[in-house]
Coordinates of C-alpha atoms in Angstrom, one line a residue:
M20 CA 15.7 -20.0 3.1
C21 CA 17.0 -20.2 -0.6
G22 CA 20.1 -19.4 -1.7
I23 CA 20.9 -16.5 -4.5
V24 CA 24.4 -16.0 -6.0
G25 CA 25.6 -14.7 -9.6
Y26 CA 28.6 -13.6 -11.4
V27 CA 30.5 -11.8 -13.9
G28 CA 33.9 -11.9 -14.6
P29 CA 37.1 -13.9 -15.9
R30 CA 36.7 -16.7 -13.9
D31 CA 35.3 -20.2 -14.6
C32 CA 31.5 -19.1 -14.2
T33 CA 30.9 -22.7 -13.2
D34 CA 33.1 -22.9 -10.0
V35 CA 32.8 -20.1 -8.6
L36 CA 28.8 -20.2 -8.6
V37 CA 29.3 -23.4 -7.0
S38 CA 31.4 -22.4 -4.9
A39 CA 29.8 -19.2 -3.2
L40 CA 26.9 -21.7 -2.9
T41 CA 28.4 -23.8 -0.9
K42 CA 28.7 -21.5 1.2
L43 CA 25.0 -20.6 1.6
E44 CA 24.1 -24.5 2.7
Y45 CA 23.6 -23.1 6.3
R46 CA 20.3 -21.9 5.2
G47 CA 19.6 -25.0 4.9
Y48 CA 18.1 -26.4 1.1
D49 CA 16.7 -29.4 -1.0
S50 CA 17.7 -29.1 -4.9
A51 CA 20.6 -26.5 -6.8
G52 CA 21.1 -25.1 -9.8
I53 CA 23.4 -22.7 -12.4
A54 CA 22.8 -21.1 -15.6
V55 CA 26.0 -20.2 -17.4
F56 CA 26.0 -18.3 -21.1
E57 CA 28.0 -20.6 -22.9
G58 CA 28.8 -20.1 -26.7
G59 CA 25.7 -17.2 -26.8
K60 CA 23.2 -19.8 -25.1
I61 CA 22.6 -20.2 -21.5
E62 CA 23.2 -23.9 -20.2
V63 CA 21.0 -24.9 -17.1
A64 CA 22.1 -27.5 -14.7
K65 CA 19.9 -28.4 -12.0
T66 CA 19.0 -31.3 -9.8
K67 CA 17.0 -32.7 -6.7
G68 CA 19.6 -32.8 -3.5
R69 CA 22.6 -31.3 -2.6
L70 CA 25.0 -29.8 -3.9
A71 CA 27.6 -32.8 -4.1
D72 CA 24.5 -34.5 -6.8
L73 CA 25.2 -31.4 -8.5
S74 CA 28.6 -31.7 -9.1
A75 CA 28.4 -35.7 -10.1
K76 CA 26.0 -34.5 -12.0
M77 CA 27.9 -32.3 -14.0
E78 CA 31.1 -34.9 -14.2
R79 CA 28.6 -36.7 -16.0
E80 CA 27.0 -34.6 -18.3
G81 CA 28.9 -31.8 -18.9
K82 CA 29.5 -28.8 -17.2
P83 CA 28.9 -25.4 -18.5
Q84 CA 31.7 -23.3 -19.6
G85 CA 31.3 -19.7 -18.9
H86 CA 32.5 -15.9 -18.0
A87 CA 28.7 -15.1 -16.5
G88 CA 26.1 -16.8 -15.0
I89 CA 23.6 -17.1 -11.5
G90 CA 22.9 -19.8 -9.5
H91 CA 20.6 -21.3 -6.5
T92 CA 19.6 -23.2 -3.6
R93 CA 16.0 -24.3 -3.3
W94 CA 14.1 -24.4 0.0
A95 CA 10.6 -26.1 -1.6
T96 CA 7.6 -23.6 -1.2
H97 CA 5.8 -24.3 -3.8
G98 CA 5.9 -27.9 -5.4
E99 CA 7.8 -30.8 -3.3
P100 CA 11.4 -31.2 -4.8
S101 CA 12.4 -32.2 -7.8
D102 CA 15.4 -31.8 -10.7
V103 CA 12.0 -29.9 -12.5
N104 CA 11.0 -27.9 -9.6
S105 CA 14.7 -27.0 -8.8
H106 CA 15.6 -23.6 -10.1
P107 CA 16.8 -22.0 -12.6
H108 CA 13.4 -21.6 -14.5
S109 CA 13.1 -20.2 -17.4
G110 CA 11.3 -18.9 -20.7
R111 CA 11.7 -18.8 -23.9
R112 CA 14.5 -15.7 -23.7
V113 CA 14.3 -15.8 -19.8
T114 CA 16.1 -17.1 -17.2
I115 CA 15.7 -16.9 -13.2
V116 CA 16.6 -18.1 -10.0
H117 CA 14.3 -16.8 -6.7
N118 CA 14.3 -16.8 -3.5
G119 CA 11.1 -15.8 -1.8
I120 CA 7.1 -15.9 -2.8
I121 CA 4.9 -14.3 -5.3
E122 CA 1.6 -14.7 -3.1
N123 CA -0.8 -13.8 -6.3
Y124 CA 1.1 -16.4 -8.4
K125 CA -2.1 -18.4 -9.3
Q126 CA -3.7 -15.7 -11.0
L127 CA -0.6 -14.8 -12.9
K128 CA -0.7 -17.9 -14.0
Q129 CA -4.4 -18.4 -15.3
F130 CA -3.3 -14.9 -17.0
L131 CA -0.1 -16.3 -19.0
I132 CA -2.3 -19.4 -20.1
D133 CA -5.1 -17.2 -21.4
N134 CA -2.5 -15.8 -23.5
D135 CA -1.2 -18.9 -24.7
R136 CA 1.8 -19.6 -22.3
T137 CA 0.2 -23.0 -21.5
E138 CA 3.8 -24.7 -21.2
F139 CA 4.5 -24.8 -17.5
L140 CA 6.7 -28.0 -16.8
S141 CA 7.2 -27.3 -12.4
D142 CA 5.1 -26.4 -10.0
T143 CA 6.6 -23.3 -9.0
D144 CA 5.4 -19.8 -8.4
T145 CA 9.4 -19.0 -9.7
E146 CA 8.5 -19.9 -13.4
V147 CA 5.3 -18.5 -13.4
V148 CA 7.6 -15.5 -12.8
A149 CA 10.3 -16.7 -15.8
Q150 CA 7.4 -17.1 -18.2
L151 CA 5.8 -13.6 -17.0
L152 CA 9.3 -11.9 -18.0
D153 CA 9.4 -13.7 -21.3
F154 CA 5.8 -12.7 -22.1
Y155 CA 6.7 -9.0 -21.7
Y156 CA 10.4 -8.7 -23.0
D157 CA 10.7 -6.3 -25.9
G158 CA 14.3 -6.3 -26.8
N159 CA 14.8 -3.9 -23.4
P160 CA 15.3 -5.7 -19.7
I161 CA 14.7 -3.0 -17.8
R162 CA 11.3 -1.9 -18.8
C163 CA 10.6 -5.9 -18.7
I164 CA 11.7 -6.3 -15.1
R165 CA 9.9 -3.2 -14.4
R166 CA 6.8 -4.4 -15.9
T167 CA 6.9 -7.6 -14.3
L168 CA 7.6 -6.1 -11.1
H169 CA 4.5 -3.9 -11.5
E170 CA 2.3 -7.2 -11.6
L171 CA 3.9 -8.9 -8.5
R172 CA 3.3 -9.2 -5.0
G173 CA 5.2 -11.0 -2.4
S174 CA 8.5 -10.4 -0.8
F175 CA 11.2 -11.9 -3.4
A176 CA 14.8 -11.2 -4.7
L177 CA 15.3 -12.0 -8.6
G178 CA 18.5 -12.7 -10.3
I179 CA 17.7 -13.1 -14.4
V180 CA 20.2 -13.5 -17.9
F181 CA 18.3 -12.5 -20.6
A182 CA 19.2 -14.7 -23.9
D183 CA 20.0 -11.8 -25.7
R184 CA 22.0 -10.0 -23.6
P185 CA 25.0 -12.5 -23.4
E186 CA 27.9 -12.3 -20.1
T187 CA 25.0 -9.3 -18.3
V188 CA 23.2 -10.3 -15.4
Y189 CA 20.3 -8.6 -14.0
A190 CA 19.3 -8.8 -10.1
V191 CA 16.4 -7.2 -8.5
R192 CA 15.2 -7.1 -5.2
C193 CA 11.7 -6.9 -3.5
E194 CA 12.2 -7.6 0.1
S195 CA 14.1 -10.7 0.1
P196 CA 17.7 -9.5 1.0
L197 CA 20.3 -9.5 -1.9
I198 CA 24.3 -7.8 -2.0
V199 CA 25.9 -7.0 -5.1
G200 CA 30.0 -8.1 -5.2
Q201 CA 32.3 -5.7 -6.5
G202 CA 35.8 -7.6 -6.6
Q203 CA 38.9 -7.0 -9.4
N204 CA 37.2 -6.7 -12.5
E205 CA 34.4 -9.2 -11.3
V206 CA 30.7 -8.7 -10.2
F207 CA 28.9 -11.1 -7.8
I208 CA 25.4 -11.4 -6.4
A209 CA 24.7 -13.2 -3.5
S210 CA 21.5 -13.5 -0.9
D211 CA 24.3 -13.4 2.0
V212 CA 27.9 -12.3 2.3
P213 CA 29.5 -15.6 3.2
A214 CA 29.1 -16.9 -0.6
I215 CA 31.4 -13.6 -1.5
I216 CA 33.8 -13.5 1.2
K217 CA 36.5 -15.6 -0.5
Y218 CA 36.6 -13.5 -3.6
T219 CA 35.8 -10.1 -2.0
K220 CA 35.0 -8.4 1.1
D221 CA 33.4 -5.2 -0.8
Y222 CA 29.7 -5.1 -1.6
Y223 CA 26.4 -3.1 -2.0
L224 CA 23.5 -3.6 -0.4
L225 CA 20.6 -3.7 -2.7
E226 CA 17.5 -2.0 -1.1
Y227 CA 13.7 -2.7 -2.0
G228 CA 12.7 -2.3 -5.6
E229 CA 16.7 -1.6 -6.6
I230 CA 18.0 -3.1 -10.0
A231 CA 21.4 -4.0 -10.3
I232 CA 23.3 -4.5 -13.7
L233 CA 26.8 -6.4 -13.8
K234 CA 28.3 -6.3 -16.8
N235 CA 32.4 -6.5 -18.1
G236 CA 32.8 -6.4 -14.4
S237 CA 31.0 -3.5 -13.5
V238 CA 28.5 -3.1 -11.8
Q239 CA 25.5 -0.1 -12.3
F240 CA 21.9 0.7 -10.3
C241 CA 18.8 1.8 -11.2
S242 CA 15.1 2.4 -9.8
L243 CA 12.2 0.9 -11.0
H244 CA 11.7 4.1 -12.5
G245 CA 15.1 4.3 -14.6
R246 CA 16.8 6.7 -12.4
V247 CA 20.4 5.7 -12.2
I248 CA 21.8 5.3 -8.7
E249 CA 25.3 6.2 -7.2
K250 CA 25.3 3.4 -3.8
E251 CA 27.8 3.3 -1.0
L252 CA 30.3 0.9 -1.2
H253 CA 30.6 -1.4 2.0
T254 CA 33.5 -3.3 2.9
A255 CA 33.0 -6.7 5.1
D256 CA 35.5 -6.1 8.6
W257 CA 34.7 -10.2 9.5
D258 CA 36.0 -13.5 8.6
E259 CA 34.0 -16.1 7.0
D260 CA 32.9 -18.0 10.1
S261 CA 31.6 -14.2 11.5
A262 CA 30.3 -14.1 7.9
E263 CA 28.3 -16.5 7.7
K264 CA 26.0 -14.7 11.1
G265 CA 25.0 -11.8 8.6
G266 CA 27.1 -9.4 10.7
Y267 CA 25.2 -10.8 14.1
P268 CA 27.2 -11.7 17.0
H269 CA 25.4 -15.0 17.1
F270 CA 22.9 -16.9 15.7
M271 CA 20.6 -16.9 18.2
I272 CA 19.9 -12.6 17.7
K273 CA 20.2 -13.3 13.9
E274 CA 17.3 -15.9 13.9
I275 CA 14.7 -13.5 15.9
H276 CA 15.0 -11.0 13.5
E277 CA 14.6 -13.6 11.2
Q278 CA 11.2 -14.3 12.0
P279 CA 9.0 -11.8 10.2
T280 CA 10.1 -13.4 7.0
A281 CA 9.7 -16.7 8.2
V282 CA 6.0 -16.1 9.1
K283 CA 5.3 -14.8 6.0
T284 CA 7.2 -17.7 4.0
T285 CA 5.5 -20.7 6.4
I286 CA 1.6 -18.7 6.3
M287 CA 1.4 -17.2 2.8
P288 CA 1.4 -20.0 0.6
R289 CA -1.4 -21.4 2.5
I290 CA -4.0 -18.5 2.7
E291 CA -6.1 -17.8 -0.7
D292 CA -8.8 -15.3 -1.2
G293 CA -8.1 -14.4 2.1
L294 CA -9.2 -17.6 3.8
P295 CA -6.8 -20.7 4.9
N296 CA -6.4 -23.6 2.6
L297 CA -4.3 -26.4 3.9
A298 CA -5.1 -28.9 0.7
E299 CA -2.0 -28.7 -0.3
C300 CA -1.2 -30.1 3.0
G301 CA -3.4 -33.1 2.6
I302 CA -5.8 -31.9 5.1
T303 CA -9.2 -31.4 3.9
F304 CA -12.7 -30.1 5.5
G305 CA -14.3 -33.5 5.1
T306 CA -11.1 -35.1 7.5
L307 CA -11.8 -32.0 9.8
R308 CA -15.4 -31.8 10.0
R309 CA -14.8 -35.8 11.3
L310 CA -12.5 -34.6 14.1
K311 CA -13.9 -36.0 17.7
N312 CA -10.4 -35.7 19.4
I313 CA -6.8 -34.0 18.5
F314 CA -3.5 -35.0 20.4
I315 CA -0.8 -32.3 20.2
V316 CA 2.5 -35.0 20.6
A317 CA 6.1 -33.3 20.7
C318 CA 9.1 -32.2 23.1
G319 CA 10.4 -29.0 24.3
T320 CA 9.9 -26.0 22.7
A321 CA 7.2 -27.8 20.4
M322 CA 5.1 -28.9 22.5
H323 CA 4.7 -25.0 24.4
A324 CA 4.2 -24.1 20.9
G325 CA 1.4 -27.2 21.2
M326 CA 0.1 -25.6 24.4
V327 CA -0.7 -22.3 22.9
G328 CA -2.5 -24.3 19.7
K329 CA -4.7 -26.2 22.6
Y330 CA -6.4 -23.0 23.5
V331 CA -6.9 -21.3 20.2
I332 CA -8.1 -24.7 18.4
E333 CA -10.9 -25.3 21.7
K334 CA -11.3 -21.5 21.6
L335 CA -12.5 -21.4 17.9
A336 CA -13.2 -25.1 16.5
R337 CA -14.8 -26.8 20.2
V338 CA -12.6 -29.8 19.7
P339 CA -10.6 -31.4 22.7
V340 CA -6.9 -31.2 22.9
T341 CA -4.8 -33.3 24.8
V342 CA -1.2 -31.9 24.7
D343 CA 0.9 -34.4 26.1
I344 CA 4.7 -34.7 25.9
A345 CA 6.4 -37.3 23.4
S346 CA 8.4 -39.1 26.3
E347 CA 5.1 -39.6 28.2
F348 CA 2.3 -39.8 25.2
R349 CA 4.2 -43.4 24.1
Y350 CA 3.8 -45.1 27.6
R351 CA 0.9 -44.1 28.8
D352 CA -1.5 -46.6 26.9
P353 CA -3.0 -43.3 25.8
M354 CA -7.1 -44.4 24.1
L355 CA -7.3 -43.8 20.1
S356 CA -9.6 -43.7 17.4
R357 CA -9.7 -43.5 13.8
D358 CA -12.0 -40.3 14.0
D359 CA -9.1 -39.1 16.4
L360 CA -6.4 -37.3 15.0
V361 CA -2.5 -37.0 16.0
I362 CA 0.0 -33.9 15.6
I363 CA 3.3 -34.1 15.5
I364 CA 5.6 -31.0 16.4
S365 CA 9.1 -31.6 15.8
Q366 CA 11.3 -29.3 13.9
S367 CA 13.7 -31.5 12.7
G368 CA 11.3 -34.0 12.5
E369 CA 13.6 -37.0 13.6
T370 CA 12.9 -36.4 17.0
A371 CA 13.1 -40.3 18.4
D372 CA 10.3 -39.5 20.7
S373 CA 8.0 -38.3 18.0
K374 CA 8.9 -41.0 15.7
A375 CA 7.3 -43.4 18.1
V376 CA 4.3 -41.5 18.9
L377 CA 3.8 -41.7 15.4
N378 CA 3.9 -45.7 14.9
L379 CA 1.6 -45.6 17.7
A380 CA -0.4 -43.9 16.4
K381 CA -0.6 -45.4 12.8
E382 CA -0.8 -48.7 15.0
R383 CA -3.8 -47.6 16.6
G384 CA -6.2 -46.3 13.6
A385 CA -5.6 -42.7 14.2
R386 CA -4.9 -40.3 11.7
T387 CA -1.7 -38.5 11.7
L388 CA -0.9 -34.9 11.1
A389 CA 3.4 -33.4 11.1
I390 CA 4.5 -30.3 11.7
V391 CA 7.9 -29.8 11.0
N392 CA 10.8 -27.5 9.2
V393 CA 12.8 -30.2 7.4
K394 CA 11.5 -31.8 4.6
G395 CA 12.1 -35.2 3.7
S396 CA 12.2 -36.5 7.0
S397 CA 10.7 -39.4 8.9
I398 CA 8.2 -38.1 10.1
A399 CA 7.1 -36.0 7.5
R400 CA 7.8 -39.3 5.1
E401 CA 5.4 -41.4 7.5
A402 CA 2.5 -39.0 8.7
D403 CA -0.9 -39.2 6.7
M404 CA -0.2 -35.1 6.1
V405 CA 2.4 -32.7 6.4
I406 CA 2.7 -28.9 7.2
Y407 CA 5.8 -28.1 6.1
T408 CA 7.3 -24.5 7.9
H409 CA 9.3 -22.6 6.2
A410 CA 11.8 -21.5 9.3
G411 CA 14.6 -22.1 7.2
P412 CA 18.0 -23.9 9.1
E413 CA 18.1 -22.7 12.3
I414 CA 21.4 -23.0 13.8
A415 CA 21.5 -22.0 17.0
V416 CA 20.2 -24.2 19.8
A417 CA 18.1 -22.0 21.2
S418 CA 14.3 -22.3 18.4
T419 CA 13.2 -18.9 18.3
K420 CA 11.9 -18.7 14.6
A421 CA 11.4 -22.9 14.8
Y422 CA 8.7 -21.5 17.5
M423 CA 7.4 -18.7 16.0
V424 CA 6.5 -20.9 12.6
Q425 CA 4.7 -23.4 14.8
L426 CA 2.5 -20.8 16.2
A427 CA 1.7 -19.7 12.6
V428 CA 0.6 -23.1 11.6
M429 CA -1.6 -24.0 14.9
Y430 CA -3.1 -20.6 13.9
L431 CA -4.3 -22.0 10.6
F432 CA -4.9 -25.0 11.9
A433 CA -7.7 -23.4 14.1
F434 CA -9.0 -20.6 11.9
E435 CA -9.6 -24.0 9.1
T436 CA -10.8 -26.1 11.8
A437 CA -13.2 -23.7 12.9
I438 CA -14.7 -23.2 9.8
A439 CA -15.1 -26.4 8.6
K440 CA -16.4 -27.4 12.1
G441 CA -18.7 -24.4 11.6
R442 CA -18.0 -22.9 14.6
I443 CA -16.9 -19.7 13.3
D444 CA -18.7 -18.1 10.4
E445 CA -16.6 -17.0 7.2
T446 CA -16.2 -13.0 8.1
E447 CA -14.4 -13.6 11.6
C448 CA -12.5 -16.3 9.9
R449 CA -11.5 -13.5 7.5
H450 CA -10.6 -11.5 10.2
L451 CA -8.3 -13.4 11.9
T452 CA -6.9 -13.9 8.8
A453 CA -6.0 -10.8 8.4
E454 CA -4.2 -10.8 11.5
L455 CA -2.2 -13.2 10.8
V456 CA -0.9 -12.3 7.6
R457 CA -0.2 -8.3 9.5
M458 CA 2.1 -10.4 12.0
P459 CA 5.5 -10.5 10.1
K460 CA 5.3 -6.7 10.6
I461 CA 4.0 -6.5 13.7
I462 CA 6.9 -8.9 14.9
E463 CA 9.3 -6.5 13.3
Q464 CA 7.9 -3.8 15.0
T465 CA 7.9 -5.5 18.7
I466 CA 11.9 -6.1 17.9
N467 CA 12.3 -2.7 17.2
A468 CA 10.8 -1.4 20.1
V469 CA 11.6 -3.3 22.4
V470 CA 15.2 -4.4 22.2
D471 CA 16.5 -1.5 24.2
V472 CA 14.4 -1.8 27.2
C473 CA 15.3 -6.1 27.3
Q474 CA 19.0 -5.4 26.6
Y475 CA 18.6 -3.1 30.3
V476 CA 16.3 -5.6 32.2
S477 CA 18.3 -8.7 31.3
T478 CA 21.2 -6.8 33.4
K479 CA 18.9 -6.7 36.3
L480 CA 18.7 -10.7 36.0
I481 CA 22.1 -12.0 35.9
T482 CA 22.8 -11.9 39.6
A483 CA 19.5 -13.9 39.8
D484 CA 19.6 -17.8 41.3
S485 CA 16.4 -18.3 40.4
L486 CA 13.2 -16.5 38.7
L487 CA 9.5 -17.4 37.9
Y488 CA 7.3 -17.0 35.0
I489 CA 3.8 -16.3 35.4
G490 CA 0.7 -16.1 33.3
R491 CA -3.1 -17.0 32.2
G492 CA -4.6 -18.5 29.9
L493 CA -2.5 -18.4 26.9
D494 CA -0.1 -16.1 28.9
Y495 CA 0.2 -19.7 31.1
A496 CA 1.3 -21.7 27.7
L497 CA 3.1 -18.5 26.2
S498 CA 5.3 -18.5 29.6
M499 CA 6.1 -21.8 30.1
E500 CA 8.6 -21.3 26.3
G501 CA 10.2 -18.3 28.1
S502 CA 10.9 -19.9 31.0
L503 CA 12.4 -22.4 28.7
K504 CA 14.5 -19.9 26.6
L505 CA 15.8 -18.8 29.6
K506 CA 17.2 -21.4 31.8
E507 CA 18.7 -23.4 28.4
I508 CA 21.1 -20.6 27.4
S509 CA 21.8 -18.7 30.8
Y510 CA 21.5 -21.6 33.1
I511 CA 19.5 -19.8 35.5
H512 CA 17.0 -22.0 37.0
S513 CA 13.2 -20.8 36.2
E514 CA 9.7 -22.0 36.3
S515 CA 6.6 -21.5 34.8
Y516 CA 3.2 -21.3 36.9
A517 CA -0.2 -20.4 36.1
A518 CA -0.8 -17.3 37.9
G519 CA -4.0 -19.0 39.6
E520 CA -2.1 -21.4 41.2
L521 CA 0.9 -19.2 42.8
K522 CA -0.8 -19.6 46.6
H523 CA -1.4 -22.9 46.4
G524 CA 2.6 -23.5 46.8
T525 CA 4.7 -21.3 45.0
I526 CA 4.6 -18.4 46.5
S527 CA 6.5 -20.0 49.7
L528 CA 9.6 -19.3 46.8
I529 CA 9.3 -15.6 46.7
T530 CA 11.9 -13.9 48.2
E531 CA 13.4 -10.3 48.9
G532 CA 14.6 -9.1 45.4
M533 CA 13.7 -12.3 43.5
P534 CA 12.9 -12.0 39.6
V535 CA 8.7 -12.8 39.0
I536 CA 8.5 -12.3 35.5
A537 CA 4.0 -11.9 34.6
V538 CA 3.0 -12.9 31.0
A539 CA -0.2 -9.8 30.8
T540 CA -1.4 -9.7 27.8
Q541 CA -4.9 -11.4 28.0
N542 CA -6.9 -8.6 29.0
T543 CA -10.2 -10.4 30.0
L544 CA -7.8 -12.0 32.3
L545 CA -5.7 -8.9 33.2
E546 CA -7.3 -7.6 36.4
K547 CA -6.6 -11.0 38.2
T548 CA -3.3 -11.4 36.5
V549 CA -2.4 -7.4 38.3
S550 CA -3.4 -9.0 41.5
N551 CA -1.2 -11.6 41.3
I552 CA 1.5 -9.7 40.5
K553 CA 1.2 -7.8 43.4
E554 CA 0.6 -10.7 46.0
V555 CA 4.6 -11.5 44.5
K556 CA 5.7 -7.8 45.0
A557 CA 4.3 -7.6 48.4
R558 CA 6.6 -10.2 49.2
G559 CA 9.4 -8.7 48.0
A560 CA 9.7 -9.9 44.3
M561 CA 11.6 -7.7 41.5
T562 CA 8.5 -7.9 39.0
I563 CA 8.8 -7.5 35.3
V564 CA 6.2 -7.5 33.2
I565 CA 4.9 -7.9 29.4
C566 CA 2.0 -6.6 28.9
D567 CA 0.4 -4.6 25.5
E568 CA 0.7 -0.6 24.9
N569 CA -2.4 0.0 26.5
A570 CA -2.9 -1.9 29.3
D571 CA -3.9 -0.3 32.5
I572 CA -1.4 -1.9 34.9
D573 CA -0.6 0.6 38.4
K574 CA 2.6 1.2 38.1
D575 CA 3.5 -0.1 41.6
A576 CA 2.8 -3.1 40.8
A577 CA 5.8 -3.7 38.0
D578 CA 9.3 -2.4 39.0
Y579 CA 9.8 -2.8 35.0
M580 CA 7.3 -2.9 32.2
I581 CA 8.0 -4.5 28.8
R582 CA 5.2 -3.0 26.4
I583 CA 4.2 -4.6 22.8
P584 CA 2.2 -3.3 20.4
Q585 CA -1.8 -4.9 20.7
I586 CA -3.6 -6.7 18.1
S587 CA -6.0 -9.4 18.5
E588 CA -5.9 -11.0 21.9
M589 CA -5.5 -14.4 20.5
L590 CA -3.0 -13.6 18.8
M591 CA -0.5 -12.1 20.9
P592 CA 1.7 -15.2 21.8
M593 CA 2.8 -14.2 18.4
V594 CA 3.9 -11.0 19.8
A595 CA 4.9 -11.8 22.9
T596 CA 7.1 -14.3 22.2
V597 CA 10.1 -11.6 21.1
P598 CA 10.6 -9.8 24.7
M599 CA 11.2 -13.4 25.8
Q600 CA 13.3 -14.1 23.3
L601 CA 15.5 -10.8 23.6
L602 CA 15.8 -11.5 27.6
A603 CA 16.9 -14.9 27.5
Y604 CA 19.6 -13.9 24.7
Y605 CA 20.5 -10.8 26.5
T606 CA 20.8 -12.4 30.0
S607 CA 23.5 -14.9 28.2
V608 CA 25.2 -12.9 26.8
N609 CA 26.0 -10.4 29.6
K610 CA 26.5 -13.9 31.4
G611 CA 29.5 -14.7 28.9
N612 CA 27.6 -17.9 28.2
D613 CA 27.9 -19.4 24.4
V614 CA 25.1 -18.3 23.5
D615 CA 24.4 -20.8 20.0
K616 CA 25.7 -23.3 21.9
P617 CA 24.9 -24.2 25.5
R618 CA 25.9 -26.7 27.5
N619 CA 24.3 -30.4 27.3
L620 CA 22.3 -29.2 24.6
A621 CA 21.6 -30.5 20.7
K622 CA 19.6 -29.1 18.7
S623 CA 18.2 -32.1 17.4
V624 CA 17.0 -35.2 20.0
T625 CA 17.4 -38.0 17.5
V626 CA 17.6 -40.7 21.1
E627 CA 15.9 -41.4 24.0

C-alpha cells in the first residue's frame, strides 16, 4: 500500500524523505512526491513513476531545501497514476499526504463545491481532504484537524503541514498504520519501521484518533479532544531486513494479517449508496445485460478464486460460467462470441499464459475483463475493462491477500451482474453488499479466533506423507486453494476432491492416520458432507473439520474442529480461507521450510 514519511530535524529534509521512502518501496507504488518548508513556503515536488523519477525531476528542476517536510509513495485508488494525482495535495494553506480510503469523499467534494471550493485539480479523495482542512482552518491546527476528521469516513492516516506553521509536521491516524520515530534532536513519521530504522530504532505507535505534533526535534501527542497524551517509547530489536516484515517472522504471516485492510481498500471505492458500482472499471449495466457466457481464465491461486466466482455468478446472475486453466484454454480451440466475456485474473498482470488468452479472446471478438493487482501491467493495459485489486505488494510467493481480494472482486462483479440482469432486486443486492462490507472486520476476528488452534493442528500434519482436502459446492472450490497452499510451502502431497466423489475411487487412498481436512461451511450441504467425513473416519483417517461456529456436527466425526464466525453462506469462502492459510503457514514453519520462498516457485510466472 501507499507509504507516508515525514521529518523535522537538522538534516537535509529532502534527502531524508527520499531515503525513507526507498525503504517503503516493497509496499508497491506508482508515483511519489515530497513537500518541504523552504524559505517560509511549502515547496512540492512530485511525479508519476518511481523514486528514481522523482530524484531525476528534482535534479532538473531544483531540489527543495529545508529541515521539515512530508513525503509519499502512492498506490492509486482514486484516479489513475499521474503527476497531478500524485501526493502531496494542497489547499490554499494546507498540504497533506494520505494513506487509505475516504469513503464519503464525493459528498464532501460536493459540499466544498457548494461552498465555492471549485478548483479541484486531481481525481483523488486526498485532495478533498486537503481542501476540507483548508476550509476549516482558522489558525488553530488541532481544532482544524479535529473538525475535519469528524467529517471523514473510512480508514486513513495523514501527514499534514500548514503554511503558517513552519518547521512543524502534524500526523493523525485513523486505522491505517502510522508510527513516530524519535532520534537525536530529530523526529520522523512513517507508515512502517523500515523507513526510519536507518536513523533511529526508537519509535512511538500512533493509535486510532491520536494526533502527533513534530517540532524542534521532539514530538507531542494529543487526542482528538485536545487532551495531552503521554506515550510509551518502543525500541526496535531487529535489523533492516526483518523490519520490512513489520516485526513478523515472515512476509506470509504479515500478509495474512493485512487481508482485512486489503479487502476494505479493494471494495469500498466500488460501493456507492450501498450498491456495487463498477463504472470506473469500464463495466456498465448495458454490457452486463448482453452477456450470454462468461469464461474465467487464470492460473494457480487466481484460478481458484475464479472457481468461487463461478458458483456465485451462476447462482445469483444465472449466467453460464466456465473456469479454465489459462494454459489449457488457449489450446482447446474455445468457442467465443461478441456476447461472451472472458475474465482474466492475474496478480501480476504479466502471467504469460493469461496474456496469451487475452490476445486470443480479443482476436475472436469476445469482451475482456482483467482483474489484476499491478497497475499498468500488460494485461491491465490491453483488456477492454479492468478491475484493479488493492492488495498492495505481495512478497511471499504463496498468495494470501491477493487471493482474498480476488474473491472480494468476484463477489462485487456477481452482485452487479445479477442486479443488471434483473435476477436479484435492489433490496437483496444491498443486503449482500452490506455483508461484503462487514468482511474486513470478520476476517480480522477470524484470524484472532483460529490462530492458536491452527498452530496446534499443524503439528499433527508435519509427519504426513499425503493428505486430502474435501468439500461440496463452494467448499469444494475453496478446498482446492487450501490444498494448493499447503503443498506449495509444506511440500506435503495434498489433493482436493469433491466430497461426493470419494466413493468413486479416491477413498481407496485412505490409510490409518492419514489427515483429511473437510471444509463444511455450506449448511445446505452439511448433512451430506458430514456423511463423507464419517466415511473417511471409519477407514482410519484423522479428520480436521473447518465449519462455522454454530454447525451441528457430531463430535465423533472430527478429531479436530476449527470453528469460524458464521455469516451469509455465500460469503463463507472469505472466512474459511483464513484457517487454511494458517494451517499451511504453521505446517511449513514447523517443518523448518523457507516459508516466503518455497523451492522451485516464482511469484510471477512470465514464461509458459
